Tab-separated table of N, CA, C and O in Angstrom:
chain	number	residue	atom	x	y	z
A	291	UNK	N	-30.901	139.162	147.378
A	291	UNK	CA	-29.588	138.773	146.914
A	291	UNK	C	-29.663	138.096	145.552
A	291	UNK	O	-28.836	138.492	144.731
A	292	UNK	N	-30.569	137.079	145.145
A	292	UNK	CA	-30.748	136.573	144.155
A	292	UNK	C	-31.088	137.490	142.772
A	292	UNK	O	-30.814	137.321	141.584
A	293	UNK	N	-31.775	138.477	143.465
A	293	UNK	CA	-32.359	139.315	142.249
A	293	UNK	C	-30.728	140.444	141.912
A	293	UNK	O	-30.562	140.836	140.757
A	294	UNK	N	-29.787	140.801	142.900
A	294	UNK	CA	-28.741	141.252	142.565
A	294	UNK	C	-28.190	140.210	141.492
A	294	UNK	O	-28.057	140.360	140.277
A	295	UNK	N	-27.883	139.013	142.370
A	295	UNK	CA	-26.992	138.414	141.071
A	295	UNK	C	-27.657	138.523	139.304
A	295	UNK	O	-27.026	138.694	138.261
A	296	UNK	N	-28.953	138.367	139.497
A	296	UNK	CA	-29.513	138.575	137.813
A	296	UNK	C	-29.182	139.622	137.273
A	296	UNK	O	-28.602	139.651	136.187
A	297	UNK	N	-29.582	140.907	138.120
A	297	UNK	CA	-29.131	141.930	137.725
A	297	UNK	C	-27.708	141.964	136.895
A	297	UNK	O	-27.363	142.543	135.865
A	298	UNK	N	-26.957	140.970	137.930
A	298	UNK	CA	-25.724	141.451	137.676
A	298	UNK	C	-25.465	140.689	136.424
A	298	UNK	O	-24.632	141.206	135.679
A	299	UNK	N	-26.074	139.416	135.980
A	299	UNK	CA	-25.991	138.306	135.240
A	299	UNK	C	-26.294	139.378	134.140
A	299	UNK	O	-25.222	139.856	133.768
A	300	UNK	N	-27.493	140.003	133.397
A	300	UNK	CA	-27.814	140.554	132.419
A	300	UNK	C	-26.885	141.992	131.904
A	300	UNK	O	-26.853	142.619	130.846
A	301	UNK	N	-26.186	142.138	133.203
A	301	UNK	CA	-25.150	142.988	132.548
A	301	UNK	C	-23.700	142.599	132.630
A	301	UNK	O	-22.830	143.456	132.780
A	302	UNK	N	-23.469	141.503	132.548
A	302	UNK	CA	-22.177	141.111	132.566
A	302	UNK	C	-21.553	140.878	130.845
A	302	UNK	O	-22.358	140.488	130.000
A	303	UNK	N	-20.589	141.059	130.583
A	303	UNK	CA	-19.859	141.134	129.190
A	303	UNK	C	-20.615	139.195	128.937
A	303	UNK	O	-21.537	139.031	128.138
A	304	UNK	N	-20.203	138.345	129.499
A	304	UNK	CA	-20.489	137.080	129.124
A	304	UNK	C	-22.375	136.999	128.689
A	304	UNK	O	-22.913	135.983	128.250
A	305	UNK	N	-23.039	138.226	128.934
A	305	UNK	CA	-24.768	137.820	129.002
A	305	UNK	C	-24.874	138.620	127.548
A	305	UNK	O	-25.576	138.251	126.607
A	306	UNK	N	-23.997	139.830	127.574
A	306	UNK	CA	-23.597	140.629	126.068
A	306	UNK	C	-23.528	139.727	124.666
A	306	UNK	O	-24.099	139.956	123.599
A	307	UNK	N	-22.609	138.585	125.033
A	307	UNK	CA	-21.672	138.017	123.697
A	307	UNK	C	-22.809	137.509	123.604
A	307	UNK	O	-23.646	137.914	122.796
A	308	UNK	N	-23.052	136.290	124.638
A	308	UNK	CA	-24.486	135.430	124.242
A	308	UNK	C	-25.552	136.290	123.889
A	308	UNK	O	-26.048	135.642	122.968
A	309	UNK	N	-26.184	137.229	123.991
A	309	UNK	CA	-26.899	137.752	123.198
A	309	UNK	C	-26.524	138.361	121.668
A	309	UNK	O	-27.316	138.456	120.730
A	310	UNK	N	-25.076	138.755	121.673
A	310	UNK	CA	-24.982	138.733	119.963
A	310	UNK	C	-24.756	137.597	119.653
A	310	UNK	O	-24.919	137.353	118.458
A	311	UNK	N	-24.420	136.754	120.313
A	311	UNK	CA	-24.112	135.515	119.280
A	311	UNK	C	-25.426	134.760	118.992
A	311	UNK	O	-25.598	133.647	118.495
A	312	UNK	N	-26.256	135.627	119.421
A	312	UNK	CA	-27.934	134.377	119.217
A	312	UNK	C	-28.442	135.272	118.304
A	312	UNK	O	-29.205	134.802	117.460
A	313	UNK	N	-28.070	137.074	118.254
A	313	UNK	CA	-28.505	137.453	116.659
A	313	UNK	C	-27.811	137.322	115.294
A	313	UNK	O	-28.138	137.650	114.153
A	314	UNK	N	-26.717	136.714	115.833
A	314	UNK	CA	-25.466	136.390	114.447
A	314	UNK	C	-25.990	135.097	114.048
A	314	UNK	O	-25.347	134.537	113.161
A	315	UNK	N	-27.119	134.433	114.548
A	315	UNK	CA	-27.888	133.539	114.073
A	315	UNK	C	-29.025	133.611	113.082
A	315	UNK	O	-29.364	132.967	112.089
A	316	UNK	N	-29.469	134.637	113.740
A	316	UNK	CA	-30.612	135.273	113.139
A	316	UNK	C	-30.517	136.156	111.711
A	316	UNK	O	-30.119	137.312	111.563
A	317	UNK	N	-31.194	134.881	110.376
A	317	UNK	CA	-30.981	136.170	109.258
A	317	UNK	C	-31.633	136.816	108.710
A	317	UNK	O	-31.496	136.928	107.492
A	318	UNK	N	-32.629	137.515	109.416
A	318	UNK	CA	-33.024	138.483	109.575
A	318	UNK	C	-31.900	139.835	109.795
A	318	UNK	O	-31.632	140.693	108.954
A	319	UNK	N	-31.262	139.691	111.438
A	319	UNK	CA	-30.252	140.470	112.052
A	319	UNK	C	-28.948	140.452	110.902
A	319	UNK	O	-28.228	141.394	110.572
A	320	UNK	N	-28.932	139.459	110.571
A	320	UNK	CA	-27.631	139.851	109.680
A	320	UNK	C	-27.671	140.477	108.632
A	320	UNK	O	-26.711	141.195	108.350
A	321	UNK	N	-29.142	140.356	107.478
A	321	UNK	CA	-29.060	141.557	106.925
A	321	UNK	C	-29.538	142.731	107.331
A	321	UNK	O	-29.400	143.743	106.644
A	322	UNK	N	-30.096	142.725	108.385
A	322	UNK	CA	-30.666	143.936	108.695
A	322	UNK	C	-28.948	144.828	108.541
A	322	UNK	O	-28.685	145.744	107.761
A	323	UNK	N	-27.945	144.130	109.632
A	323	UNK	CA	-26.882	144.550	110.049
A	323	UNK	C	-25.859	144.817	108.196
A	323	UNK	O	-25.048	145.730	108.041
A	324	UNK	N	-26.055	144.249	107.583
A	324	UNK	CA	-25.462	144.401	106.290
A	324	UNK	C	-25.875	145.739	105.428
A	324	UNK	O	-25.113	146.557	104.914
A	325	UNK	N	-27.262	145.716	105.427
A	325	UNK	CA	-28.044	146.440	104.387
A	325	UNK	C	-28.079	147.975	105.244
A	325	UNK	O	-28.459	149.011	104.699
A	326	UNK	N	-27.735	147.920	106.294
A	326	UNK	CA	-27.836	149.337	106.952
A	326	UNK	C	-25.774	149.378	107.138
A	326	UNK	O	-25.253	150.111	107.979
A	327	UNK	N	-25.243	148.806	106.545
A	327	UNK	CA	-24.131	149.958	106.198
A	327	UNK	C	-23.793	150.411	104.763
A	327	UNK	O	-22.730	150.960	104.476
A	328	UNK	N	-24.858	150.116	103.813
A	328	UNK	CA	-25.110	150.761	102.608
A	328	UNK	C	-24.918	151.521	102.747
A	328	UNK	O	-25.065	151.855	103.923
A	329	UNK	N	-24.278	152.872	101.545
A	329	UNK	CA	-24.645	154.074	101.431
A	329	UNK	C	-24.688	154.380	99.937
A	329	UNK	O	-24.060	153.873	99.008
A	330	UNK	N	-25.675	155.427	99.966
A	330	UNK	CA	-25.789	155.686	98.176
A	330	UNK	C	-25.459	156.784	98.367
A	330	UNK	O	-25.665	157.586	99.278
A	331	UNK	N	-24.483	156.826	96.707
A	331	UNK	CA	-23.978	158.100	96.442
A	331	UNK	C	-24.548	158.976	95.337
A	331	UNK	O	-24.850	158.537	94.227
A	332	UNK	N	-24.715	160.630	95.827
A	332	UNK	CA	-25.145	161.101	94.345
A	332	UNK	C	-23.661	160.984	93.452
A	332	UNK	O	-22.538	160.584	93.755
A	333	UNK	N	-24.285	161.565	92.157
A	333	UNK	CA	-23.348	161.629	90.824
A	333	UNK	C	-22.101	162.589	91.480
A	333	UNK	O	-20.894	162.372	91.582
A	334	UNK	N	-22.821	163.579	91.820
A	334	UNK	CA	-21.987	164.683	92.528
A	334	UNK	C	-20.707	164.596	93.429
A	334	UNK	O	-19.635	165.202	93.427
A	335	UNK	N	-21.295	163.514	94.267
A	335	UNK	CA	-20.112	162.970	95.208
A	335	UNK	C	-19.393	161.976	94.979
A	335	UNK	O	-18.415	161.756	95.694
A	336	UNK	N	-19.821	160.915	93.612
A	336	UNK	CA	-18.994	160.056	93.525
A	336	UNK	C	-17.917	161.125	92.521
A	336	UNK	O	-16.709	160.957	92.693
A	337	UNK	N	-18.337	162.134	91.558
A	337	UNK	CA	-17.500	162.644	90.988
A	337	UNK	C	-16.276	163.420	91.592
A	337	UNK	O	-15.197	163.606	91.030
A	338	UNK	N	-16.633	163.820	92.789
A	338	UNK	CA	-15.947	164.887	93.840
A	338	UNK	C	-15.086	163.568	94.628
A	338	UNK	O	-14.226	163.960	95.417
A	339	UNK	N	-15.210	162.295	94.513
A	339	UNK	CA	-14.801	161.726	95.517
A	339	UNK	C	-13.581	160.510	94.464
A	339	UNK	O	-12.966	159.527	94.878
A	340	UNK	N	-13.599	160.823	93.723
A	340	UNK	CA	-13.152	159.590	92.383
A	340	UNK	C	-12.286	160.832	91.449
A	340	UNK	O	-12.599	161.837	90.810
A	341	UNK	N	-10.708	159.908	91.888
A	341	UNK	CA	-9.668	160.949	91.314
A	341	UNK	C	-10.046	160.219	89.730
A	341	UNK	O	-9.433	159.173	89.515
A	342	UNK	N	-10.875	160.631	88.768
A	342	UNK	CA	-11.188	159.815	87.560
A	342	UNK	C	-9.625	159.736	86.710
A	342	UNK	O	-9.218	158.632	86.347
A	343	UNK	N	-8.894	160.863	86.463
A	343	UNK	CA	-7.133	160.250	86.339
A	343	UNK	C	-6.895	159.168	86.615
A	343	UNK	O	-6.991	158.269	85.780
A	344	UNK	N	-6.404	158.892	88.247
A	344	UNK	CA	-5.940	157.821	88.709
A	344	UNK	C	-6.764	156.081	88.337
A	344	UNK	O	-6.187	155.031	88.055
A	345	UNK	N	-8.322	156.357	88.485
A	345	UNK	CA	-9.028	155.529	87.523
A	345	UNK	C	-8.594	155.199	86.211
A	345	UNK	O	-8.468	154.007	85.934
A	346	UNK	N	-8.344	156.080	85.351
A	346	UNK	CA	-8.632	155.871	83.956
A	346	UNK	C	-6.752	155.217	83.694
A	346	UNK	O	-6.292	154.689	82.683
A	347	UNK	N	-6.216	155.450	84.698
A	347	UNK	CA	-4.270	155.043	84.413
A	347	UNK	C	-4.544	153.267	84.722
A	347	UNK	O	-4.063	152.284	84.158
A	348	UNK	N	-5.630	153.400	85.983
A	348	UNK	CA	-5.620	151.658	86.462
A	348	UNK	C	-6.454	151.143	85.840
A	348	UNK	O	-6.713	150.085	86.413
A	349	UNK	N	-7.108	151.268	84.902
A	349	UNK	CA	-8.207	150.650	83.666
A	349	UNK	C	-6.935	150.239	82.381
A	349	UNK	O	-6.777	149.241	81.679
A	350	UNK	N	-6.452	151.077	82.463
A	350	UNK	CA	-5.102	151.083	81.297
A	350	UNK	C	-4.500	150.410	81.333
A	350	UNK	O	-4.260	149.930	80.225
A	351	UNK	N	-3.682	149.726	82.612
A	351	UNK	CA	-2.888	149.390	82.910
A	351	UNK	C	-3.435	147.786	83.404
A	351	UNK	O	-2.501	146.992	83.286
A	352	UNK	N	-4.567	147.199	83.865
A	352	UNK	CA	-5.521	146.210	83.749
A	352	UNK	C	-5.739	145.640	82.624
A	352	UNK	O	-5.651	144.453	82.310
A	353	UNK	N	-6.228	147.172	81.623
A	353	UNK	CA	-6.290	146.230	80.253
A	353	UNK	C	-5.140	145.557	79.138
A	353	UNK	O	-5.327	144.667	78.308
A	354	UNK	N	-3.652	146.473	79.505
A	354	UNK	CA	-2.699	145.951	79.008
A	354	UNK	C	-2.406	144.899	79.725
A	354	UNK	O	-1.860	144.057	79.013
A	355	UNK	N	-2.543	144.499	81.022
A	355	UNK	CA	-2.126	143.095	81.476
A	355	UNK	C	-3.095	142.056	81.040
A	355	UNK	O	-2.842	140.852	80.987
A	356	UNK	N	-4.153	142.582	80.752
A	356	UNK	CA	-5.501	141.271	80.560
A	356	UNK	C	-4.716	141.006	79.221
A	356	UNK	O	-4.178	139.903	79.119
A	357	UNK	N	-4.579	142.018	78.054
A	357	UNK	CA	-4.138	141.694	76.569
A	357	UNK	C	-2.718	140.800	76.766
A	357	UNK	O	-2.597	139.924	75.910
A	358	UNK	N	-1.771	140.868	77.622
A	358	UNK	CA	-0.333	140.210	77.950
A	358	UNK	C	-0.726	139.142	78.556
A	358	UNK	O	0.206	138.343	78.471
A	359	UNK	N	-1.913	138.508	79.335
A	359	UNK	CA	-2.101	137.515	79.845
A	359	UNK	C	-2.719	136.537	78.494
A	359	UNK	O	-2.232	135.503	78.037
A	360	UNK	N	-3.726	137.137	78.144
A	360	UNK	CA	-4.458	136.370	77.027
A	360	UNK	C	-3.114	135.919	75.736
A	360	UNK	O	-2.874	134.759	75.401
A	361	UNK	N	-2.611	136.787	75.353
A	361	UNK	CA	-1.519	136.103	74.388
A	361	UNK	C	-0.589	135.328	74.977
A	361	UNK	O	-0.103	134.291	74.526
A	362	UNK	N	-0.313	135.958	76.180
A	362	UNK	CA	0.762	134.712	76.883
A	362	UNK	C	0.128	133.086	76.845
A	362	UNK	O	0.959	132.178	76.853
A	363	UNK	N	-1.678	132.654	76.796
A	363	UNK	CA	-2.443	131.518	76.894
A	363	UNK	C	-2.698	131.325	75.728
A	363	UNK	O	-3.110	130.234	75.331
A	364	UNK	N	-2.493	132.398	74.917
A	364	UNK	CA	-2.664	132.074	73.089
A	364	UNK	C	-1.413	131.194	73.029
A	364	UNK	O	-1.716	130.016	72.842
A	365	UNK	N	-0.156	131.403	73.127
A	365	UNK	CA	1.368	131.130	73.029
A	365	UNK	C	1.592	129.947	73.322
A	365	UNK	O	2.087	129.137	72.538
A	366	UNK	N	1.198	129.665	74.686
A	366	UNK	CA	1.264	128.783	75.318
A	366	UNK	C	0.277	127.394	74.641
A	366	UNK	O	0.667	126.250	74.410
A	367	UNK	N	-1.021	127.953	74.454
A	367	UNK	CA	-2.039	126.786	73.786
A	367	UNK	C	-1.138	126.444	72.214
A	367	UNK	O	-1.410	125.516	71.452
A	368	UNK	N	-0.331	127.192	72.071
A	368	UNK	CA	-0.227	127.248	70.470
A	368	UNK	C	1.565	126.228	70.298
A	368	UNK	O	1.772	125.537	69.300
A	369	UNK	N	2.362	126.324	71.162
A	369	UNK	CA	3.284	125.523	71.900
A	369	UNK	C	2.823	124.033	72.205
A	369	UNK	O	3.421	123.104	71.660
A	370	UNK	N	1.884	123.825	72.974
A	370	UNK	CA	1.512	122.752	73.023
A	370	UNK	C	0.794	122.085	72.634
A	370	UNK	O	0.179	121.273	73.325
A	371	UNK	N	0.656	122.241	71.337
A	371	UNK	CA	-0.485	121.214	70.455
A	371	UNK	C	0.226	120.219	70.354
A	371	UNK	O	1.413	120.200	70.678
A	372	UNK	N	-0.445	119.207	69.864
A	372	UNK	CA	-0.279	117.429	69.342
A	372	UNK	C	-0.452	117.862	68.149
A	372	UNK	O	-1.425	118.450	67.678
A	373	UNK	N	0.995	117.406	67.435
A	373	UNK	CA	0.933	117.204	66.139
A	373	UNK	C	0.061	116.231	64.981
A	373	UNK	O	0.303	116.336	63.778
């Protein structure tokens, strides 16, 4: 009877968590767990996979807000000087 209950102990959802939660300790396990959902891409597939259009409109459109932000802090620094 005793050896049932272990049995039953090592497969119960509560014997599960405690065992991930003692490798979510371990950092080792965590990068192991990080570095294995890497994936490398060839040239080929990032090209096949990257609408480069839609890229090159949101680079555009980034860099006109970076240029509208920076003069807006030019404006602003230039407003509030001490005479």
């Amino acid at each position: 009877m005793k050896e049932d209950k272990q049995a039953m102990d090592t497969n119960s959802s509560a014997h599960h968590v405690d065992e991930y939660l003692q490798t979510l300790g371990s950092e080792d396990a965590r990068e192991l767990r990080y570095y294995s959902q890497e994936q490398s891409f060839s040239a080929d597939e990032l090209a096949r996979l990257v609408n480069e259009e839609r890229l090159n409109e949101l680079m555009a459109q980034s860099d006109a807000f970076l240029s509208s932000l920076n003069d807006g802090i030019k404006d602003f620094e230039n407003d509030n000087k001490y005479p």
